[in-house]
Tab-separated table of C-alpha atoms in Angstrom:
chain	number	residue	atom	x	y	z
A	1	MET	CA	99.850	167.037	158.884
A	2	ALA	CA	102.792	165.828	160.977
A	3	LEU	CA	102.729	162.285	162.268
A	4	SER	CA	101.543	161.813	165.828
A	5	LYS	CA	103.429	159.750	168.396
A	6	LYS	CA	101.180	156.728	167.995
A	7	GLU	CA	101.410	156.912	164.192
A	8	LYS	CA	105.200	156.845	164.382
A	9	ILE	CA	105.051	153.871	166.750
A	10	LEU	CA	102.714	152.027	164.377
A	11	ILE	CA	104.947	152.603	161.353
A	12	CYS	CA	108.065	151.516	163.243
A	13	SER	CA	106.289	148.391	164.454
A	14	LEU	CA	105.312	147.494	160.875
A	15	LEU	CA	108.890	147.983	159.667
A	16	LEU	CA	110.867	146.241	162.399
A	17	LEU	CA	110.011	142.571	161.792
A	18	PRO	CA	110.465	142.724	157.988
A	19	ILE	CA	113.835	144.414	158.494
A	20	VAL	CA	114.953	141.602	160.815
A	21	ILE	CA	113.880	139.009	158.226
A	22	ILE	CA	115.651	140.948	155.447
A	23	PHE	CA	118.937	140.923	157.368
A	24	ASP	CA	118.417	137.258	158.228
A	25	VAL	CA	118.036	136.354	154.552
A	26	ILE	CA	120.886	138.533	153.278
A	27	LEU	CA	123.467	137.716	155.951
A	28	ARG	CA	122.772	133.968	155.864
A	29	ASP	CA	122.610	133.871	152.056
A	30	LEU	CA	119.112	132.392	152.142
A	31	ARG	CA	116.537	132.340	149.368
A	32	PHE	CA	114.641	135.594	148.913
A	33	HIS	CA	111.214	133.934	148.923
A	34	TYR	CA	111.478	133.907	152.725
A	35	LEU	CA	111.021	137.685	152.513
A	36	ASP	CA	107.834	137.414	150.492
A	37	TYR	CA	105.135	137.418	153.153
A	38	TYR	CA	106.863	139.844	155.505
A	39	THR	CA	107.278	142.538	152.852
A	40	ARG	CA	103.498	142.987	153.063
A	41	PHE	CA	104.000	144.844	156.332
A	42	ILE	CA	106.171	147.387	154.532
A	43	LEU	CA	103.935	147.738	151.476
A	44	VAL	CA	100.766	148.421	153.483
A	45	ILE	CA	102.355	151.542	154.960
A	46	LEU	CA	101.506	153.156	151.609
A	47	VAL	CA	97.878	152.165	152.191
A	48	PHE	CA	98.002	153.799	155.618
A	49	PHE	CA	99.355	157.096	154.269
A	50	THR	CA	96.836	157.118	151.422
A	51	LEU	CA	93.817	156.616	153.673
A	52	ARG	CA	95.258	159.099	156.157
A	53	THR	CA	94.921	161.877	153.583
A	54	ILE	CA	91.636	161.137	151.778
A	55	LYS	CA	88.029	160.950	152.893
A	56	VAL	CA	86.649	157.414	152.759
A	57	SER	CA	83.169	156.130	153.600
A	58	LEU	CA	82.829	153.412	156.228
A	59	ALA	CA	79.982	151.763	154.307
A	60	PRO	CA	82.115	149.569	151.984
A	61	LEU	CA	84.134	148.327	154.958
A	62	MET	CA	81.049	147.484	157.014
A	63	ILE	CA	79.294	145.815	154.080
A	64	GLY	CA	82.428	143.849	153.227
A	65	ILE	CA	82.697	142.490	156.770
A	66	LEU	CA	79.022	141.483	156.854
A	67	VAL	CA	79.130	139.849	153.420
A	68	GLY	CA	82.375	138.080	154.301
A	69	ALA	CA	80.955	136.589	157.497
A	70	ILE	CA	77.703	135.500	155.851
A	71	GLY	CA	79.598	134.108	152.872
A	72	ALA	CA	81.942	132.110	155.107
A	73	GLY	CA	79.017	130.548	156.944
A	74	MET	CA	77.148	129.746	153.731
A	75	LEU	CA	80.230	128.163	152.183
A	76	ALA	CA	80.782	126.038	155.283
A	77	LEU	CA	77.151	124.882	155.257
A	78	TYR	CA	77.397	124.115	151.525
A	79	GLN	CA	80.517	122.007	151.977
A	80	LYS	CA	79.090	120.241	155.014
A	81	TYR	CA	75.549	119.426	153.936
A	82	HIS	CA	75.618	119.555	150.129
A	83	LEU	CA	79.080	118.232	149.322
A	84	ASN	CA	79.159	116.087	152.491
A	85	LEU	CA	82.792	116.956	153.120
A	86	HIS	CA	84.395	115.972	156.410
A	87	ASP	CA	87.011	118.734	156.395
A	88	ILE	CA	85.329	122.114	155.973
A	89	GLN	CA	88.006	124.432	154.624
A	90	GLY	CA	86.365	126.965	152.287
A	91	TYR	CA	88.810	125.961	149.534
A	92	VAL	CA	91.713	127.352	151.544
A	93	MET	CA	93.668	125.951	154.486
A	94	GLN	CA	91.201	124.637	157.078
A	95	ILE	CA	92.734	126.421	160.074
A	96	ASN	CA	92.855	129.753	158.262
A	97	PHE	CA	89.257	129.404	157.079
A	98	GLY	CA	88.017	128.723	160.598
A	99	ASN	CA	90.011	131.573	162.117
A	100	ILE	CA	88.928	134.142	159.537
A	101	SER	CA	85.307	132.965	159.826
A	102	ILE	CA	85.107	133.535	163.564
A	103	LEU	CA	86.949	136.839	163.250
A	104	LEU	CA	84.572	138.136	160.561
A	105	GLY	CA	81.651	137.012	162.708
A	106	VAL	CA	82.667	139.045	165.736
A	107	MET	CA	83.758	141.958	163.536
A	108	SER	CA	80.197	141.971	162.193
A	109	LEU	CA	78.834	142.230	165.720
A	110	ALA	CA	81.071	145.249	166.268
A	111	GLY	CA	78.830	147.036	163.775
A	112	LEU	CA	76.556	147.752	166.746
A	113	PHE	CA	78.826	150.746	167.369
A	114	MET	CA	77.330	152.304	164.232
A	115	VAL	CA	73.683	151.352	164.727
A	116	ASN	CA	72.630	154.951	165.404
A	117	SER	CA	74.273	156.080	162.167
A	118	VAL	CA	72.242	153.874	159.825
A	119	GLY	CA	68.749	154.502	158.504
A	120	TYR	CA	67.222	151.064	158.955
A	121	LYS	CA	68.074	150.087	162.501
A	122	LYS	CA	65.953	146.929	162.770
A	123	SER	CA	67.238	145.572	159.468
A	124	PHE	CA	70.784	146.425	160.500
A	125	TYR	CA	70.360	144.575	163.807
A	126	ILE	CA	69.061	141.500	162.000
A	127	ILE	CA	71.814	141.487	159.360
A	128	THR	CA	74.495	142.064	162.002
A	129	LEU	CA	73.278	139.160	164.144
A	130	LEU	CA	72.917	136.947	161.061
A	131	ALA	CA	76.486	137.727	160.000
A	132	PHE	CA	77.719	137.005	163.524
A	133	ILE	CA	75.928	133.651	163.636
A	134	MET	CA	77.139	132.684	160.156
A	135	GLY	CA	80.740	133.572	160.981
A	136	ILE	CA	80.603	131.455	164.129
A	137	THR	CA	78.966	128.662	162.116
A	138	GLY	CA	81.841	128.657	159.638
A	139	SER	CA	84.322	128.353	162.485
A	140	LEU	CA	82.433	125.589	164.290
A	141	LEU	CA	81.949	123.495	161.149
A	142	SER	CA	85.635	123.844	160.290
A	143	GLY	CA	86.540	122.364	163.680
A	144	THR	CA	89.349	124.877	164.081
A	145	ARG	CA	89.966	124.729	167.819
A	146	GLY	CA	92.733	127.325	167.841
A	147	GLY	CA	90.240	130.040	166.932
A	148	TRP	CA	87.881	129.008	169.705
A	149	ILE	CA	90.530	129.955	172.258
A	150	ALA	CA	89.838	133.585	171.317
A	151	ILE	CA	86.186	133.437	172.438
A	152	PRO	CA	86.907	134.652	176.031
A	153	PHE	CA	88.842	137.555	174.504
A	154	PHE	CA	85.850	138.432	172.308
A	155	ILE	CA	83.482	138.378	175.260
A	156	GLY	CA	85.792	140.468	177.447
A	157	LEU	CA	86.301	143.038	174.704
A	158	PHE	CA	82.580	143.455	174.110
A	159	ILE	CA	81.831	143.746	177.826
A	160	MET	CA	84.460	146.448	178.235
A	161	PHE	CA	83.932	148.564	175.129
A	162	SER	CA	80.687	147.825	173.264
A	163	PRO	CA	78.145	150.700	173.187
A	164	LEU	CA	75.370	148.531	174.635
A	165	SER	CA	74.070	149.102	178.150
A	166	LYS	CA	75.523	147.060	180.996
A	167	ALA	CA	72.384	144.933	181.224
A	168	TYR	CA	72.485	144.072	177.514
A	169	LYS	CA	76.178	143.234	177.753
A	170	ILE	CA	75.594	140.804	180.607
A	171	ILE	CA	72.523	139.252	178.993
A	172	GLY	CA	74.281	138.947	175.642
A	173	SER	CA	77.337	137.319	177.209
A	174	ILE	CA	75.189	134.833	179.133
A	175	ILE	CA	73.220	133.953	175.990
A	176	LEU	CA	76.436	133.426	174.022
A	177	ILE	CA	77.965	131.217	176.715
A	178	LEU	CA	74.761	129.161	177.010
A	179	ALA	CA	74.598	128.843	173.219
A	180	LEU	CA	78.179	127.568	173.105
A	181	ILE	CA	77.447	125.059	175.867
A	182	LEU	CA	74.353	123.918	173.956
A	183	VAL	CA	76.381	123.500	170.771
A	184	TYR	CA	78.981	121.490	172.680
A	185	TYR	CA	76.495	119.044	174.185
A	186	SER	CA	74.233	118.770	171.139
A	187	ASN	CA	76.884	118.260	168.456
A	188	ASP	CA	79.040	115.136	168.586
A	189	TYR	CA	81.608	116.570	166.181
A	190	ILE	CA	82.182	119.749	168.193
A	191	GLN	CA	82.266	117.763	171.433
A	192	SER	CA	84.829	115.332	170.040
A	193	ARG	CA	87.024	118.185	168.783
A	194	VAL	CA	87.057	119.842	172.205
A	195	ASP	CA	87.454	116.630	174.213
A	196	SER	CA	90.266	115.384	171.992
A	197	VAL	CA	92.557	118.167	173.215
A	198	TYR	CA	92.510	116.780	176.756
A	199	LYS	CA	92.556	113.142	175.664
A	200	ASN	CA	95.390	113.639	173.184
A	201	THR	CA	97.470	115.610	175.674
A	202	GLN	CA	96.916	112.932	178.306
A	203	ALA	CA	97.868	110.197	175.816
A	204	TYR	CA	101.047	112.057	174.900
A	205	TYR	CA	102.269	112.353	178.483
A	206	ASN	CA	101.150	108.860	179.530
A	207	SER	CA	103.006	107.076	176.753
A	208	ASN	CA	106.467	107.254	175.240
A	209	SER	CA	105.354	105.551	172.043
A	210	ASP	CA	105.548	107.450	168.761
A	211	GLU	CA	102.132	105.998	167.915
A	212	SER	CA	100.597	108.047	170.741
A	213	VAL	CA	101.466	111.291	168.977
A	214	THR	CA	98.161	112.791	167.774
A	215	SER	CA	97.491	116.226	166.259
A	216	THR	CA	97.806	117.765	169.724
A	217	GLY	CA	100.825	115.617	170.486
A	218	ARG	CA	102.534	116.724	167.275
A	219	ARG	CA	102.291	120.318	168.369
A	220	LEU	CA	103.796	119.433	171.751
A	221	VAL	CA	106.681	117.714	169.955
A	222	GLU	CA	107.144	120.690	167.622
A	223	TRP	CA	107.113	123.114	170.553
A	224	LYS	CA	109.638	121.067	172.502
A	225	ALA	CA	111.895	120.805	169.463
A	226	GLY	CA	111.536	124.523	168.783
A	227	TRP	CA	112.457	125.392	172.358
A	228	LEU	CA	115.560	123.202	172.157
A	229	MET	CA	116.557	124.931	168.910
A	230	PHE	CA	116.081	128.345	170.503
A	231	ILE	CA	118.190	127.445	173.539
A	232	GLU	CA	121.013	126.410	171.220
A	233	HIS	CA	120.763	129.609	169.121
A	234	PRO	CA	119.146	132.218	171.403
A	235	ILE	CA	120.422	135.471	169.898
A	236	PHE	CA	120.103	135.179	166.112
A	237	GLY	CA	118.231	131.877	165.704
A	238	ILE	CA	118.870	129.179	163.106
A	239	GLY	CA	117.673	131.124	160.065
A	240	SER	CA	114.516	131.284	157.982
A	241	GLY	CA	113.511	127.993	156.399
A	242	GLU	CA	115.798	125.879	158.585
A	243	TYR	CA	113.202	124.568	161.058
A	244	LYS	CA	112.336	121.421	159.108
A	245	GLN	CA	115.941	120.240	158.855
A	246	ALA	CA	116.596	121.120	162.493
A	247	LEU	CA	113.480	119.160	163.513
A	248	LYS	CA	114.768	116.128	161.607
A	249	GLU	CA	118.066	116.371	163.479
A	250	LYS	CA	116.266	116.514	166.832
A	251	ILE	CA	114.208	113.440	165.929
A	252	ASP	CA	117.260	111.521	164.676
A	253	ALA	CA	119.124	112.391	167.884
A	254	GLY	CA	116.243	111.052	169.976
A	255	GLU	CA	115.653	114.402	171.670
A	256	VAL	CA	111.984	114.460	170.628
A	257	ARG	CA	109.516	111.845	169.452
A	258	LYS	CA	109.198	110.883	165.822
A	259	ILE	CA	106.597	112.869	163.847
A	260	ASP	CA	106.054	113.862	160.229
A	261	LEU	CA	108.415	116.684	159.328
A	262	VAL	CA	106.857	120.137	159.040
A	263	GLY	CA	108.280	123.524	158.144
A	264	HIS	CA	107.256	125.458	161.248
A	265	ALA	CA	106.569	125.048	164.964
A	266	HIS	CA	102.793	125.715	164.909
A	267	ASN	CA	103.375	128.600	167.303
A	268	GLU	CA	104.140	131.981	165.811
A	269	ALA	CA	106.219	133.477	168.608
A	270	LEU	CA	108.225	130.269	168.982
A	271	GLN	CA	108.768	130.047	165.220
A	272	ILE	CA	110.124	133.604	165.153
A	273	MET	CA	112.346	132.803	168.151
A	274	VAL	CA	113.686	129.709	166.402
A	275	ILE	CA	114.559	131.391	163.102
A	276	THR	CA	115.672	134.842	164.319
A	277	GLY	CA	116.290	134.490	168.066
A	278	ILE	CA	115.602	137.091	170.730
A	279	ILE	CA	116.057	139.874	168.182
A	280	GLY	CA	113.247	138.511	166.042
A	281	LEU	CA	111.013	137.908	169.056
A	282	PHE	CA	111.411	141.547	170.090
A	283	ALA	CA	110.456	142.663	166.570
A	284	TYR	CA	107.482	140.280	166.522
A	285	LEU	CA	106.125	141.464	169.866
A	286	SER	CA	106.729	145.068	168.803
A	287	LEU	CA	104.494	144.516	165.769
A	288	TYR	CA	101.572	143.532	167.960
A	289	ALA	CA	102.349	146.023	170.717
A	290	GLY	CA	102.655	148.957	168.307
A	291	ALA	CA	99.397	148.167	166.521
A	292	ALA	CA	97.586	147.490	169.804
A	293	TYR	CA	98.848	150.781	171.269
A	294	PHE	CA	97.606	152.747	168.256
A	295	PHE	CA	94.089	151.326	168.317
A	296	TYR	CA	93.684	151.086	172.094
A	297	THR	CA	94.703	154.726	172.567
A	298	SER	CA	92.057	155.877	170.102
A	299	LEU	CA	89.446	153.520	171.528
A	300	VAL	CA	89.690	154.802	175.097
A	301	LYS	CA	90.325	158.487	174.373
A	302	SER	CA	88.084	159.311	171.427
A	303	HIS	CA	84.416	160.297	171.718
A	304	ASN	CA	83.872	159.941	167.976
A	305	THR	CA	81.658	156.941	167.167
A	306	ARG	CA	83.462	156.164	163.908
A	307	VAL	CA	86.861	156.242	165.594
A	308	LYS	CA	85.621	153.984	168.372
A	309	TYR	CA	84.206	151.511	165.844
A	310	LEU	CA	87.391	151.384	163.760
A	311	SER	CA	89.636	151.234	166.824
A	312	PHE	CA	87.526	148.461	168.342
A	313	LEU	CA	87.976	146.451	165.140
A	314	GLY	CA	91.702	147.140	165.270
A	315	VAL	CA	92.105	145.944	168.860
A	316	MET	CA	90.029	142.882	168.020
A	317	ILE	CA	92.126	141.942	164.976
A	318	VAL	CA	95.438	142.457	166.769
A	319	GLY	CA	94.347	140.453	169.812
A	320	ASP	CA	92.773	137.675	167.781
A	321	PHE	CA	95.762	137.203	165.508
A	322	PHE	CA	98.060	137.003	168.507
A	323	ILE	CA	95.813	134.280	169.948
A	324	PHE	CA	95.606	132.490	166.594
A	325	GLY	CA	99.402	132.475	166.598
A	326	LEU	CA	99.521	130.429	169.797
A	327	THR	CA	98.655	127.258	167.869
A	328	ASN	CA	99.484	128.179	164.277
A	329	TYR	CA	102.059	130.074	162.222
A	330	SER	CA	99.602	132.551	160.680
A	331	PHE	CA	102.298	134.735	159.138
A	332	GLY	CA	103.490	131.701	157.209
A	333	HIS	CA	100.345	131.878	155.052
A	334	ASN	CA	99.739	134.565	152.445
A	335	MET	CA	96.012	134.859	153.161
A	336	MET	CA	96.551	135.518	156.858
A	337	VAL	CA	99.436	137.961	156.397
A	338	LEU	CA	97.440	139.963	153.873
A	339	PHE	CA	94.324	140.055	156.037
A	340	PHE	CA	96.227	141.257	159.099
A	341	ALA	CA	98.504	143.743	157.340
A	342	VAL	CA	95.859	145.275	155.075
A	343	MET	CA	93.214	145.520	157.802
A	344	VAL	CA	95.628	147.149	160.256
A	345	ALA	CA	96.714	149.682	157.623
A	346	VAL	CA	93.159	150.406	156.452
A	347	LEU	CA	91.714	150.816	159.937
A	348	ALA	CA	94.653	152.892	161.183
A	349	GLY	CA	94.575	155.120	158.108
A	350	MET	CA	90.862	155.806	158.517
A	351	VAL	CA	91.268	156.485	162.239
A	352	SER	CA	94.076	158.966	161.586
A	353	ARG	CA	92.049	160.730	158.890
A	354	ILE	CA	89.073	161.265	161.200
A	355	GLU	CA	91.235	162.325	164.157
A	356	ASN	CA	93.246	164.762	162.033
A	357	GLN	CA	90.021	166.309	160.728
A	358	SER	CA	88.888	166.859	164.312
A	359	VAL	CA	92.173	168.579	165.193
A	360	GLU	CA	92.025	170.826	162.122
A	361	ALA	CA	88.425	171.751	162.893
């Protein structure tokens, strides 16, 4: 069956950013490993076309999400209370573990779309809520504050699109907010992680000393340096892999405070702007916009429960990853690139398959 408008937009959005990076590497004679992560967006197009043409059960996907969320929470609890570790990271990068944990948790809750399609409704409710709680637990124990920024987005998305009645939506949102407040006031670690954002930001602006640069302050320095780099090279950027050296030059010139050198700006959009300029930023925003358009269109127009469930997951993943990228360079980590690219391709392929079946029928 011919590709629809939204399918063409999705494919173009997946291709554009990798193409920009390819030209950046070739024209600047850079090392090809800078292409590595971004080629995933091209490769998963094959996954999309495969799932678009074959019938696939939703059960493995739903079970995988639930098991993933529960597993993340259990691993976090194991590291916290059995191994007595301070940094809960699930044997991967701490930020990525926390972000994926909270995402799997809320993806589990999205299973409520399918509650009328399963045989054991009470058991499904219990497992879904358990997976949600465990996913949130993994995030909280990791102390990954960047993922917590997405919580208002989660709540808004569920209020707007979840299949629950209006009363249940309001009650559920109130319970979640009260639970988060309770966690904040009852857990010194969580409270210190949240409060430190304000305190560290205040310390950064109230002092010119390099010693005042905390984890929050380092990001402010990296963002300032990245913005200065972008202003100097606004069209094509400075090139992939050049941020660290450019940061050193900014520090040596006294334009920003002294911090440990890092390879990226801890902000995805800014990092893309720095290395590939306005052209790269357009491609980056197109990636998110194209994927969001595909899933949002299906979510609001379709009356098919399976399509709504898959599209809801798609909108959630796209929105969450964009938010994660505000404080981290997610696409600079293989685990995060694979999760985003594969999930977008899988969900979109399954949506297209179901919608095409409806048209043919």
